[in-house]
mmCIF file of C-alpha atoms in Angstrom:
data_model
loop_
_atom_site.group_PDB
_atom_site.id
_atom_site.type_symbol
_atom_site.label_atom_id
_atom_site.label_comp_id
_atom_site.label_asym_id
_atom_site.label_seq_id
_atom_site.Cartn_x
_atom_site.Cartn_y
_atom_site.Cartn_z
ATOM 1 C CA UNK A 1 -49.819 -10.976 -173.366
ATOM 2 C CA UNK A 2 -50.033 -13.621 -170.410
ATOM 3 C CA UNK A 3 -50.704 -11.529 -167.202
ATOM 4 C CA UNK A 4 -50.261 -12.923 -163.160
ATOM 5 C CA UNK A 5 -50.928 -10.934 -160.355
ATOM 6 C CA UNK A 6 -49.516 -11.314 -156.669
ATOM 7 C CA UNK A 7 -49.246 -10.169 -153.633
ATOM 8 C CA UNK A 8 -52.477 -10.153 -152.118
ATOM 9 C CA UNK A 9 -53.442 -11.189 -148.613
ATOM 10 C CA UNK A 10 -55.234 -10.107 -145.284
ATOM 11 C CA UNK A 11 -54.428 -6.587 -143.496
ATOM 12 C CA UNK A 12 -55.934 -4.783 -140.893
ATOM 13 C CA UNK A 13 -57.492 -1.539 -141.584
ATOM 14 C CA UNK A 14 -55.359 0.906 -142.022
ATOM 15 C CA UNK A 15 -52.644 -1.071 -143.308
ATOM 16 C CA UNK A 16 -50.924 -1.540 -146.251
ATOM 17 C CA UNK A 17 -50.180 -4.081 -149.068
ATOM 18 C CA UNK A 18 -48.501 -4.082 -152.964
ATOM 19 C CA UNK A 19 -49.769 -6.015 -155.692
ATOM 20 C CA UNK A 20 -47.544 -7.020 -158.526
ATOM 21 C CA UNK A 21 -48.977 -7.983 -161.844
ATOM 22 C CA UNK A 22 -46.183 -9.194 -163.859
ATOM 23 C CA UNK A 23 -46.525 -9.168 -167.758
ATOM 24 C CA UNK A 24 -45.112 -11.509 -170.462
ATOM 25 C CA UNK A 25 -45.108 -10.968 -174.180
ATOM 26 C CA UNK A 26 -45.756 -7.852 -176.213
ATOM 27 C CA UNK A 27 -43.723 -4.582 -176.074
ATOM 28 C CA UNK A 28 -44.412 -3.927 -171.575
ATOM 29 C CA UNK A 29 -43.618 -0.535 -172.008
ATOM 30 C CA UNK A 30 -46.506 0.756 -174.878
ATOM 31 C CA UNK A 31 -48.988 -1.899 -173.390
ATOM 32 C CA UNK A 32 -51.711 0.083 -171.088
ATOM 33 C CA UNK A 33 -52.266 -1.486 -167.552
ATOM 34 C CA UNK A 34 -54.947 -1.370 -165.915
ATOM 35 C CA UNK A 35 -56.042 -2.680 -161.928
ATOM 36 C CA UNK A 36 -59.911 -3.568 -161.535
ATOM 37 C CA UNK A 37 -61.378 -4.945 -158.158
ATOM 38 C CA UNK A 38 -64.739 -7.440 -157.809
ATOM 39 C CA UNK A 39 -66.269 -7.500 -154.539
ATOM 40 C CA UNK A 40 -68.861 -10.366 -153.926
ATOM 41 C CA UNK A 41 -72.043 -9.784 -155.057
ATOM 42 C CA UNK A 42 -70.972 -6.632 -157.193
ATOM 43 C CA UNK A 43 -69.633 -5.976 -160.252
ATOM 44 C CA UNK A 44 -66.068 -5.353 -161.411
ATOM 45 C CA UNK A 45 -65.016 -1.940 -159.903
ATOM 46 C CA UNK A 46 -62.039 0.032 -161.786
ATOM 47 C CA UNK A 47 -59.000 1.096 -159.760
ATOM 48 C CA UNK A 48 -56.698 2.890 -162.066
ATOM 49 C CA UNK A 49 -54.319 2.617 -164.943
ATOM 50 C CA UNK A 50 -51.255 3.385 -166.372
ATOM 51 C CA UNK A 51 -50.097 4.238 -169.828
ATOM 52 C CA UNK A 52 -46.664 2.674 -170.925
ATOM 53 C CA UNK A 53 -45.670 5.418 -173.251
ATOM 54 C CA UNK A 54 -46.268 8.605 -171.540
ATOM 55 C CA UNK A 55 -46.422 7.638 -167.545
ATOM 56 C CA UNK A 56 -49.549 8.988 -167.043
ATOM 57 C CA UNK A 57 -51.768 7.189 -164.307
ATOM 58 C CA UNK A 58 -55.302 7.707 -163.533
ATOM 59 C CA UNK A 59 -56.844 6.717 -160.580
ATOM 60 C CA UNK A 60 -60.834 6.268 -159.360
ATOM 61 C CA UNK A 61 -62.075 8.524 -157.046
ATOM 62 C CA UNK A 62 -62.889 5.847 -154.479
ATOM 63 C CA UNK A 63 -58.962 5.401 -154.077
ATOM 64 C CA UNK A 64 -57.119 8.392 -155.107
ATOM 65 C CA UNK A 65 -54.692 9.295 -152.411
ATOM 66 C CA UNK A 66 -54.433 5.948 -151.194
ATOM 67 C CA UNK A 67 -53.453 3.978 -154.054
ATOM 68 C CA UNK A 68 -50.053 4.217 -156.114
ATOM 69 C CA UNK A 69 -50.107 2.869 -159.526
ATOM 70 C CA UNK A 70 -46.246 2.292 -160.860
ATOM 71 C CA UNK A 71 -44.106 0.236 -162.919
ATOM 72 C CA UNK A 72 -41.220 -1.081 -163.844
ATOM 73 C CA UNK A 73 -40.551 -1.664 -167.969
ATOM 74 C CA UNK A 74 -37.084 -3.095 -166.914
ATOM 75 C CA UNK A 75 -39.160 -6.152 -165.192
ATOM 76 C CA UNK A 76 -42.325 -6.137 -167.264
ATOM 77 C CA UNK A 77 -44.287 -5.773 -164.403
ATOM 78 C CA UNK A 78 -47.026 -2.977 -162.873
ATOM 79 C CA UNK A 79 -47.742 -2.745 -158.965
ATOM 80 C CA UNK A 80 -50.262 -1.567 -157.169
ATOM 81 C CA UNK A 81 -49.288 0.507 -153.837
ATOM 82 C CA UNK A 82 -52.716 -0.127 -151.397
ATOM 83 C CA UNK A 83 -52.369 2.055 -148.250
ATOM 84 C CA UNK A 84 -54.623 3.308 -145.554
ATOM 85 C CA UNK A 85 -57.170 -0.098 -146.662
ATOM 86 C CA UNK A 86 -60.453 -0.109 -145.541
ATOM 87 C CA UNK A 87 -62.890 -2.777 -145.212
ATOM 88 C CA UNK A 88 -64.373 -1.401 -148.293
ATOM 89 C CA UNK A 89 -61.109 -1.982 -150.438
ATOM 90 C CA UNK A 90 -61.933 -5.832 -149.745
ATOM 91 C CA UNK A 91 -62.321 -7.572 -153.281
ATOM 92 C CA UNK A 92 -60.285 -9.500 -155.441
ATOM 93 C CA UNK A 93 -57.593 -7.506 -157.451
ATOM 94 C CA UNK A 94 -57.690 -8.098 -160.972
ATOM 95 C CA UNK A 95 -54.554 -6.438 -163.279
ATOM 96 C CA UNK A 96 -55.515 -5.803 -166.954
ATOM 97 C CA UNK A 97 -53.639 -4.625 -170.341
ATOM 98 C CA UNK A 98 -54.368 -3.635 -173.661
ATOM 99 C CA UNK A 99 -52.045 -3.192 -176.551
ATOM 100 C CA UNK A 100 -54.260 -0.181 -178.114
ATOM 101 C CA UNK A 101 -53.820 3.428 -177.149
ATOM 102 C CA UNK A 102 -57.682 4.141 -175.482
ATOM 103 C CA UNK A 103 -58.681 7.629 -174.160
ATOM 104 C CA UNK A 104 -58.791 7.961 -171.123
ATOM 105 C CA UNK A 105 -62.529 8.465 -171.070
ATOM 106 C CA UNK A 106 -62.525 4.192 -172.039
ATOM 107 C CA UNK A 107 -59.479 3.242 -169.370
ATOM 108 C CA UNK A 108 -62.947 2.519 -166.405
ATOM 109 C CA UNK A 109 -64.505 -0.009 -168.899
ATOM 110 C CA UNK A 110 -63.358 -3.188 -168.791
ATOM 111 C CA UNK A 111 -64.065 -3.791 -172.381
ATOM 112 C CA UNK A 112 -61.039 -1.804 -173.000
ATOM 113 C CA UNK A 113 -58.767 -4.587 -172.163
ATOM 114 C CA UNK A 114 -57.619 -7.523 -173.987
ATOM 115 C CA UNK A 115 -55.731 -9.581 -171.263
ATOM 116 C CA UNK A 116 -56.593 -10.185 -167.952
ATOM 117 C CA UNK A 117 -54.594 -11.416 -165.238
ATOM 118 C CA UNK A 118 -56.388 -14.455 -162.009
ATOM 119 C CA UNK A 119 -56.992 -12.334 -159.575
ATOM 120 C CA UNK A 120 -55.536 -11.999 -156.099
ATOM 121 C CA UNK A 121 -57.412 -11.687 -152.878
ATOM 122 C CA UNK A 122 -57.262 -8.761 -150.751
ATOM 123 C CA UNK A 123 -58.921 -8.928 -147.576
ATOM 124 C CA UNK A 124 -58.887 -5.862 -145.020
ATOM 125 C CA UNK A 125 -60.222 -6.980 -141.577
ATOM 126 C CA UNK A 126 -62.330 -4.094 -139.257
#
């Protein structure tokens, strides 16, 4: 599974941006995506994910009713719906997937996932 994300960029707070992670080989609508975030100095954060199979989505705490996890099987692809950004949310968007079937207890580590997409920069200006 060969992973690229887009769509990143600079915002002012309170604004909004999508990411897109488009997904090529394997069966996109049983693969497991997930979104992870690195800020500079810290260490990957997890975002959410989204199970192919049954729809569910999970999101962290730190953006739950903010962010919108959904996708599209017909394109292959995932997106990631950022609104009301902070400075906080400022990090480089990483978009993950994994062929198993984790728990959801496993979806924050990113040892769950087998493919990982480059990375797109989000920046959210104060």
């Amino acid at each position: 599974v060969q992973l690229q994300a887009s769509g990143g960029g600079l915002v002012q707070t309170g604004g909004s941006l999508r990411l897109s992670c488009a997904a090529s080989g394997g069966t996109f609508g049983s693969i497991v995506m997930g979104w992870f975030r690195q800020a500079p100095g810290k260490e990957r954060e997890y975002v959410g994910a989204s199970r192919g199979n049954t729809g569910m989505k999970y999101y962290a705490s730190s953006v739950r009713g903010r962010f919108t996890i959904s996708r599209d099987n017909g394109k292959n692809t995932v997106y990631l719906q950022m609104n009301r950004l902070e400075p906080e949310d400022t990090a480089v968007y990483y978009c993950a997937a994994t062929v198993s079937r984790p728990i959801a207890g496993v979806l924050p580590d990113p040892d769950t996932y087998d493919y990982w997409g480059q990375g797109t920069q989000v920046t959210v200006s104060s």
